[in-house]
Tab-separated table of C-alpha atoms in Angstrom:
chain	number	residue	atom	x	y	z
A	8	MET	CA	0.035	0.034	-0.042
A	9	ASN	CA	1.365	3.404	-0.852
A	10	SER	CA	2.488	5.752	1.864
A	11	LYS	CA	0.834	9.130	2.423
A	12	ALA	CA	3.953	10.730	0.907
A	13	ASP	CA	3.671	8.626	-2.243
A	14	GLU	CA	0.069	9.662	-2.552
A	15	ILE	CA	1.026	13.298	-2.485
A	16	THR	CA	4.045	13.301	-4.732
A	17	GLY	CA	3.150	10.449	-7.072
A	18	PRO	CA	5.676	8.742	-9.333
A	19	SER	CA	9.098	10.382	-9.592
A	20	ARG	CA	9.553	12.729	-12.641
A	21	VAL	CA	12.062	11.691	-15.378
A	22	THR	CA	14.868	14.238	-15.359
A	23	ILE	CA	17.369	15.374	-17.943
A	24	LEU	CA	20.026	13.487	-15.958
A	25	ASP	CA	18.006	10.254	-16.503
A	26	VAL	CA	17.973	10.839	-20.233
A	27	ALA	CA	21.704	11.741	-20.356
A	28	ALA	CA	22.584	8.502	-18.523
A	29	ALA	CA	20.413	6.275	-20.656
A	30	ALA	CA	21.739	7.920	-23.908
A	31	GLY	CA	25.344	7.888	-22.784
A	32	VAL	CA	25.897	11.582	-23.252
A	33	SER	CA	26.337	14.574	-20.977
A	34	LYS	CA	23.514	16.632	-19.431
A	35	SER	CA	24.484	19.662	-21.455
A	36	THR	CA	24.210	17.694	-24.700
A	37	VAL	CA	20.695	16.581	-23.826
A	38	SER	CA	19.734	20.047	-22.894
A	39	ARG	CA	21.060	21.484	-26.124
A	40	ILE	CA	19.328	18.817	-28.277
A	41	LEU	CA	15.981	19.104	-26.567
A	42	ASP	CA	15.981	22.938	-26.463
A	43	GLU	CA	13.235	23.930	-28.955
A	44	ARG	CA	14.677	27.349	-29.275
A	45	LEU	CA	17.744	26.020	-31.049
A	46	PRO	CA	17.960	24.675	-34.678
A	47	ARG	CA	16.979	21.046	-34.741
A	48	SER	CA	19.939	18.696	-35.113
A	49	ASP	CA	19.514	15.513	-37.143
A	50	SER	CA	22.786	13.887	-36.083
A	51	GLU	CA	22.854	10.286	-34.907
A	52	THR	CA	23.395	11.447	-31.289
A	53	ALA	CA	20.471	13.846	-31.528
A	54	ARG	CA	18.206	11.145	-32.868
A	55	ARG	CA	19.295	8.737	-30.127
A	56	VAL	CA	18.707	11.326	-27.384
A	57	ARG	CA	15.221	12.181	-28.703
A	58	LYS	CA	14.342	8.500	-28.893
A	59	VAL	CA	15.601	7.806	-25.365
A	60	ALA	CA	13.668	10.871	-24.033
A	61	GLU	CA	10.518	9.635	-25.635
A	62	GLU	CA	10.931	6.038	-24.401
A	63	LEU	CA	11.538	7.289	-20.832
A	64	GLY	CA	8.542	9.685	-20.947
A	65	TYR	CA	10.706	12.768	-20.342
A	66	VAL	CA	8.722	15.986	-20.304
A	67	ARG	CA	10.676	19.203	-20.330
A	68	ASP	CA	10.007	21.351	-17.234
A	69	VAL	CA	9.200	24.628	-18.913
A	70	SER	CA	9.111	26.499	-15.609
A	71	ALA	CA	12.601	25.371	-14.561
A	72	ALA	CA	13.984	26.171	-18.008
A	73	SER	CA	12.670	29.727	-18.006
A	74	LEU	CA	13.933	30.311	-14.538
A	75	ARG	CA	17.403	29.090	-15.508
A	76	ARG	CA	17.453	31.584	-18.396
A	77	GLY	CA	17.229	34.357	-15.809
A	78	ASN	CA	14.615	37.033	-15.208
A	79	THR	CA	12.425	38.156	-18.062
A	80	MET	CA	10.801	40.908	-15.967
A	81	THR	CA	7.326	39.521	-16.754
A	82	VAL	CA	4.753	38.336	-14.204
A	83	GLY	CA	1.907	35.878	-15.055
A	84	VAL	CA	-1.404	36.749	-13.414
A	85	ILE	CA	-4.179	34.170	-13.261
A	86	VAL	CA	-7.761	35.291	-12.506
A	87	PRO	CA	-11.126	33.623	-12.882
A	88	ARG	CA	-12.452	36.172	-15.301
A	89	LEU	CA	-11.918	39.825	-16.322
A	90	THR	CA	-15.696	40.406	-16.646
A	91	ASP	CA	-15.656	40.331	-12.888
A	92	THR	CA	-14.822	43.925	-11.958
A	93	VAL	CA	-13.016	42.829	-8.758
A	94	MET	CA	-10.550	40.719	-10.771
A	95	ALA	CA	-10.193	43.454	-13.365
A	96	MET	CA	-9.353	45.853	-10.591
A	97	LEU	CA	-6.783	43.452	-9.108
A	98	TYR	CA	-5.143	42.942	-12.455
A	99	GLU	CA	-4.960	46.664	-13.184
A	100	ALA	CA	-3.357	47.263	-9.684
A	101	LEU	CA	-0.826	44.504	-10.438
A	102	ALA	CA	-0.018	45.951	-13.899
A	103	LYS	CA	0.520	49.354	-12.418
A	104	ALA	CA	2.745	47.966	-9.645
A	105	CYS	CA	4.720	46.053	-12.214
A	106	SER	CA	5.188	49.174	-14.368
A	107	ARG	CA	6.603	51.077	-11.410
A	108	THR	CA	9.320	48.383	-11.053
A	109	GLY	CA	10.085	47.898	-14.759
A	110	ARG	CA	8.110	44.663	-15.027
A	111	PHE	CA	5.170	43.665	-17.183
A	112	ALA	CA	2.058	41.706	-16.191
A	113	ILE	CA	0.496	39.108	-18.532
A	114	VAL	CA	-3.047	37.900	-17.577
A	115	ALA	CA	-4.848	34.538	-18.203
A	116	THR	CA	-8.478	33.701	-17.319
A	117	THR	CA	-9.748	30.345	-16.183
A	118	ASP	CA	-13.500	30.781	-15.304
A	119	ASP	CA	-12.505	29.581	-11.828
A	120	LYS	CA	-11.984	26.039	-12.982
A	121	PRO	CA	-8.957	24.082	-11.408
A	122	LYS	CA	-8.101	22.289	-14.625
A	123	ALA	CA	-7.997	25.605	-16.462
A	124	ASP	CA	-5.672	27.033	-13.787
A	125	ARG	CA	-3.123	24.400	-14.654
A	126	LEU	CA	-3.371	24.997	-18.367
A	127	ALA	CA	-3.111	28.743	-17.899
A	128	ALA	CA	-0.029	28.329	-15.627
A	129	GLU	CA	1.695	26.133	-18.130
A	130	SER	CA	0.950	28.610	-20.992
A	131	LEU	CA	2.382	31.525	-18.985
A	132	LEU	CA	5.455	29.562	-17.874
A	133	ARG	CA	6.128	28.612	-21.515
A	134	ARG	CA	6.206	32.337	-22.271
A	135	GLY	CA	9.059	32.679	-19.656
A	136	VAL	CA	7.271	34.573	-16.909
A	137	ASP	CA	9.413	34.909	-13.791
A	138	GLY	CA	6.579	33.876	-11.503
A	139	LEU	CA	2.882	33.606	-11.041
A	140	ILE	CA	0.250	35.539	-9.051
A	141	LEU	CA	-3.042	33.595	-8.662
A	142	SER	CA	-6.368	34.837	-7.476
A	143	THR	CA	-7.976	31.416	-8.061
A	144	ALA	CA	-6.989	29.519	-4.906
A	145	ARG	CA	-9.647	27.044	-3.766
A	146	GLU	CA	-10.028	25.082	-0.524
A	147	ASP	CA	-10.505	21.849	-2.506
A	148	ASP	CA	-7.460	22.190	-4.883
A	149	ASP	CA	-3.766	21.496	-4.331
A	150	PHE	CA	-2.475	23.364	-7.276
A	151	PRO	CA	-0.400	25.759	-5.225
A	152	ASP	CA	1.250	22.777	-3.607
A	153	GLU	CA	2.029	21.426	-7.073
A	154	LEU	CA	3.726	24.622	-7.978
A	155	ALA	CA	5.753	24.653	-4.828
A	156	ARG	CA	7.009	21.077	-5.469
A	157	ARG	CA	8.148	22.176	-8.983
A	158	GLY	CA	9.990	25.205	-7.616
A	159	VAL	CA	7.761	27.673	-9.435
A	160	PRO	CA	7.708	31.153	-7.770
A	161	TYR	CA	4.078	32.035	-7.029
A	162	VAL	CA	1.960	34.226	-4.706
A	163	LEU	CA	-1.760	33.977	-3.999
A	164	ALA	CA	-3.790	37.228	-4.132
A	165	LEU	CA	-7.162	37.920	-2.622
A	166	ARG	CA	-7.585	34.309	-1.703
A	167	THR	CA	-5.210	32.082	0.335
A	168	ASP	CA	-4.789	28.424	1.221
A	169	GLY	CA	-3.359	29.401	4.610
A	170	HIS	CA	0.251	28.518	4.018
A	171	SER	CA	1.392	29.746	0.625
A	172	LEU	CA	2.877	33.220	0.176
A	173	SER	CA	-0.274	35.319	0.027
A	174	SER	CA	-1.454	38.919	-0.205
A	175	VAL	CA	-5.110	39.259	0.883
A	176	GLY	CA	-7.521	41.626	2.425
A	177	ASP	CA	-8.562	41.211	6.019
A	178	ASP	CA	-11.844	39.465	5.166
A	179	ARG	CA	-12.668	38.608	8.803
A	180	LEU	CA	-12.350	42.208	9.723
A	181	GLY	CA	-14.466	43.283	6.728
A	182	GLY	CA	-17.283	40.854	7.679
A	183	TYR	CA	-17.108	42.082	11.239
A	184	LEU	CA	-17.338	45.738	10.260
A	185	ALA	CA	-20.342	45.001	7.975
A	186	ALA	CA	-22.164	43.274	10.820
A	187	ARG	CA	-21.311	45.955	13.342
A	188	HIS	CA	-22.568	48.705	11.014
A	189	LEU	CA	-25.935	46.996	10.653
A	190	LEU	CA	-26.112	46.098	14.385
A	191	ASP	CA	-25.448	49.667	15.329
A	192	LEU	CA	-28.377	50.675	13.067
A	193	GLY	CA	-30.677	48.442	15.150
A	194	HIS	CA	-30.907	45.421	12.817
A	195	ARG	CA	-30.951	42.072	14.611
A	196	ARG	CA	-32.191	39.666	11.926
A	197	ILE	CA	-29.603	39.916	9.171
A	198	GLY	CA	-29.337	37.697	6.058
A	199	VAL	CA	-25.978	36.903	4.376
A	200	ILE	CA	-25.363	36.197	0.752
A	201	ALA	CA	-22.269	34.207	1.456
A	202	GLY	CA	-20.501	33.495	-1.766
A	203	PRO	CA	-18.808	30.184	-2.628
A	204	SER	CA	-17.378	28.114	0.241
A	205	TYR	CA	-14.244	27.190	-1.617
A	206	ALA	CA	-12.963	30.749	-1.542
A	207	SER	CA	-11.150	31.855	1.606
A	208	SER	CA	-12.466	35.463	1.018
A	209	SER	CA	-16.016	34.276	1.370
A	210	ARG	CA	-15.402	32.164	4.359
A	211	GLY	CA	-13.499	34.858	6.148
A	212	ARG	CA	-16.223	37.401	5.653
A	213	VAL	CA	-18.869	35.155	6.933
A	214	GLU	CA	-16.730	34.204	9.933
A	215	GLY	CA	-16.163	37.852	10.795
A	216	PHE	CA	-19.913	38.625	10.404
A	217	SER	CA	-20.744	35.698	12.657
A	218	GLN	CA	-18.225	36.811	15.298
A	219	ALA	CA	-19.859	40.238	15.532
A	220	LEU	CA	-23.278	38.728	15.995
A	221	LYS	CA	-21.990	36.457	18.753
A	222	GLU	CA	-20.376	39.363	20.549
A	223	ALA	CA	-23.691	41.101	20.402
A	224	GLY	CA	-25.397	38.105	22.076
A	225	LEU	CA	-27.188	37.028	18.981
A	226	ALA	CA	-27.460	33.492	17.615
A	227	VAL	CA	-26.321	32.967	14.085
A	228	ASP	CA	-29.258	31.494	12.139
A	229	PRO	CA	-27.962	29.064	9.472
A	230	SER	CA	-31.152	29.646	7.403
A	231	CYS	CA	-30.140	33.268	6.965
A	232	ILE	CA	-26.810	32.371	5.378
A	233	ILE	CA	-27.283	31.561	1.697
A	234	PRO	CA	-24.395	30.218	-0.442
A	235	SER	CA	-23.891	31.821	-3.874
A	236	THR	CA	-21.421	32.439	-6.610
A	237	PHE	CA	-19.751	35.824	-7.020
A	238	GLY	CA	-22.191	36.689	-9.813
A	239	ILE	CA	-25.042	39.146	-10.200
A	240	GLU	CA	-27.713	36.525	-11.035
A	241	SER	CA	-26.673	34.481	-7.980
A	242	GLY	CA	-27.335	37.550	-5.706
A	243	ALA	CA	-30.907	37.901	-7.234
A	244	VAL	CA	-31.623	34.230	-6.548
A	245	ALA	CA	-30.211	34.420	-3.007
A	246	VAL	CA	-32.222	37.439	-2.059
A	247	GLU	CA	-35.429	35.756	-3.105
A	248	THR	CA	-34.619	32.897	-0.769
A	249	LEU	CA	-33.969	35.272	2.084
A	250	MET	CA	-37.190	37.244	1.494
A	251	ASN	CA	-39.175	33.975	1.728
A	252	LEU	CA	-37.996	33.376	5.294
A	253	SER	CA	-40.376	34.051	8.189
A	254	PRO	CA	-39.639	36.435	9.753
A	255	ARG	CA	-37.622	37.766	6.874
A	256	PRO	CA	-34.331	39.739	7.505
A	257	THR	CA	-34.456	43.523	7.874
A	258	ALA	CA	-30.906	43.778	6.444
A	259	ILE	CA	-28.527	41.837	4.202
A	260	PHE	CA	-24.752	41.497	4.040
A	261	ALA	CA	-23.548	40.355	0.606
A	262	VAL	CA	-19.873	39.297	0.522
A	263	ASN	CA	-19.393	40.700	-2.925
A	264	ASP	CA	-20.592	43.864	-4.727
A	265	ASN	CA	-21.836	41.879	-7.745
A	266	THR	CA	-24.117	39.782	-5.573
A	267	SER	CA	-25.251	43.028	-3.834
A	268	ILE	CA	-26.255	44.406	-7.280
A	269	GLY	CA	-28.151	41.267	-7.984
A	270	ALA	CA	-29.848	41.511	-4.618
A	271	LEU	CA	-30.867	45.070	-5.238
A	272	SER	CA	-32.444	44.024	-8.588
A	273	GLY	CA	-34.196	41.127	-6.912
A	274	LEU	CA	-35.562	43.302	-4.183
A	275	THR	CA	-36.944	45.857	-6.729
A	276	LYS	CA	-38.801	42.966	-8.531
A	277	LEU	CA	-40.313	42.056	-5.121
A	278	GLY	CA	-41.635	45.536	-4.668
A	279	LEU	CA	-39.203	46.267	-1.745
A	280	SER	CA	-37.300	49.494	-1.337
A	281	VAL	CA	-33.782	49.975	-0.174
A	282	PRO	CA	-33.137	51.165	2.580
A	283	GLN	CA	-36.770	51.924	3.524
A	284	ASP	CA	-37.809	48.217	3.677
A	285	ILE	CA	-34.421	46.582	3.914
A	286	SER	CA	-30.756	47.634	4.281
A	287	ILE	CA	-27.905	46.111	2.302
A	288	VAL	CA	-24.137	46.079	2.603
A	289	GLY	CA	-21.770	44.969	-0.153
A	290	TYR	CA	-18.086	44.234	-0.393
A	291	ASN	CA	-15.124	45.492	-2.525
A	292	ASP	CA	-16.361	49.002	-3.500
A	293	ILE	CA	-16.179	48.476	-7.235
A	294	PRO	CA	-16.676	51.830	-9.121
A	295	ILE	CA	-20.275	51.423	-10.199
A	296	VAL	CA	-21.711	50.940	-6.702
A	297	SER	CA	-21.279	54.624	-5.752
A	298	HIS	CA	-23.278	55.629	-8.815
A	299	LEU	CA	-26.286	53.344	-8.441
A	300	PRO	CA	-29.822	54.951	-7.882
A	301	THR	CA	-29.247	53.942	-4.298
A	302	PRO	CA	-25.488	54.231	-3.655
A	303	LEU	CA	-24.228	51.056	-1.943
A	304	THR	CA	-22.806	50.863	1.548
A	305	THR	CA	-19.770	48.593	1.076
A	306	LEU	CA	-16.296	47.598	2.251
A	307	ARG	CA	-13.474	49.185	0.295
A	308	VAL	CA	-10.658	46.709	-0.459
A	309	PRO	CA	-7.163	48.278	-0.902
A	310	PHE	CA	-6.304	46.621	-4.296
A	311	GLU	CA	-3.213	48.677	-4.791
A	312	GLN	CA	-1.709	47.660	-1.437
A	313	ILE	CA	-2.564	44.006	-2.062
A	314	ALA	CA	-0.933	44.211	-5.464
A	315	ALA	CA	2.170	45.829	-4.104
A	316	ASN	CA	2.507	43.210	-1.278
A	317	ALA	CA	2.034	40.365	-3.803
A	318	LEU	CA	4.856	41.600	-6.033
A	319	ASP	CA	7.050	42.178	-3.048
A	320	LEU	CA	6.496	38.667	-1.838
A	321	LEU	CA	7.089	37.244	-5.315
A	322	ALA	CA	10.467	39.058	-5.584
A	323	GLY	CA	11.501	38.141	-1.971
A	324	ASP	CA	14.264	35.591	-1.584
A	325	ASP	CA	13.887	34.888	2.171
A	326	VAL	CA	10.428	35.603	3.569
A	327	SER	CA	10.103	35.000	7.273
A	328	VAL	CA	7.397	32.586	8.548
A	329	ASP	CA	5.459	35.432	10.159
A	330	ASP	CA	5.406	37.416	6.869
A	331	ARG	CA	4.147	34.741	4.466
A	332	ILE	CA	0.601	35.983	4.539
A	333	ARG	CA	0.256	39.786	4.257
A	334	ILE	CA	-3.134	41.137	5.221
A	335	SER	CA	-4.482	44.545	4.209
A	336	ALA	CA	-7.387	46.143	6.041
A	337	PRO	CA	-10.657	47.118	4.331
A	338	THR	CA	-12.615	50.276	5.099
A	339	LEU	CA	-16.354	50.580	5.609
A	340	ILE	CA	-17.829	53.137	3.210
A	341	PRO	CA	-21.330	54.099	4.473
A	342	ARG	CA	-23.790	55.223	1.737
A	343	LYS	CA	-27.522	55.331	1.246
A	344	SER	CA	-28.290	51.577	1.101
A	345	THR	CA	-28.315	51.296	4.878
A	346	ALA	CA	-30.520	53.068	7.385
A	347	PRO	CA	-31.746	52.611	10.995
A	348	LEU	CA	-34.365	49.894	11.594
A	349	ARG	CA	-37.802	51.333	11.353
């Protein structure tokens, strides 16, 4: 039976040294023959090396090769989608931070699918990026650990797995501030549009919200916490569920501005007014929410600071244990979508 370590690491990777030994040539000869950037040789030795590499199942480690060539001053950024304003804001902040330090950011999108994360990473590494910044970390995926085993420099942004180098917002604090704001306005039955459970950002915001309720002596009602995606439509569906509760909430905390917008739309269809009938707090402070007919109370995330910290961690050679996860505090921005309980 395989050991736990074997389950994690899997079969050993065929290396360039294995090919050199089997072909009876030096490592440098193998490297030169298999380097696709150089003119293809058709010598007897080259044919033998390519045949041995194929028989052994050798796969060239494009990440290691690019790192050996030295810095290219490019950074690969992987986001779920750029139609999500939050991810677009993160990428823009990273691109600006790169520009200030003479680097260039290249982005790839994955629709938040783990398999696509891997394909995107390989594509970026083949283009010689010096490292990766990922905003796609999931609780149920070990892709960051795979990158670590391969020696690929990477940093997680906005979401974290709890041990990789990460630059994130203080999601627990943000959820806490949202709850405290609504509690201070007199609300006691508060619904939560909670986002996806696989994202640390969603979980942290719900945890901070729950902590504030407990400190106020209120029980957290599981029926008032509705899972969702980060999308607008998901917010509309979730708010309908909340409004069917009895008694229904007098306020809502949505862990993402997109879901807040969806909730506002859903409430309008139900004939409810914000904040006269129900208050709502969002998260991220994307540009549009301050220009809505009812400007949205939300938590402002410091994207520029998160981007600067991510690049700093990516460039760092010796990061201390206490500095592996850098946390930037959000700010509550009160607007007209919240009001005292009537």
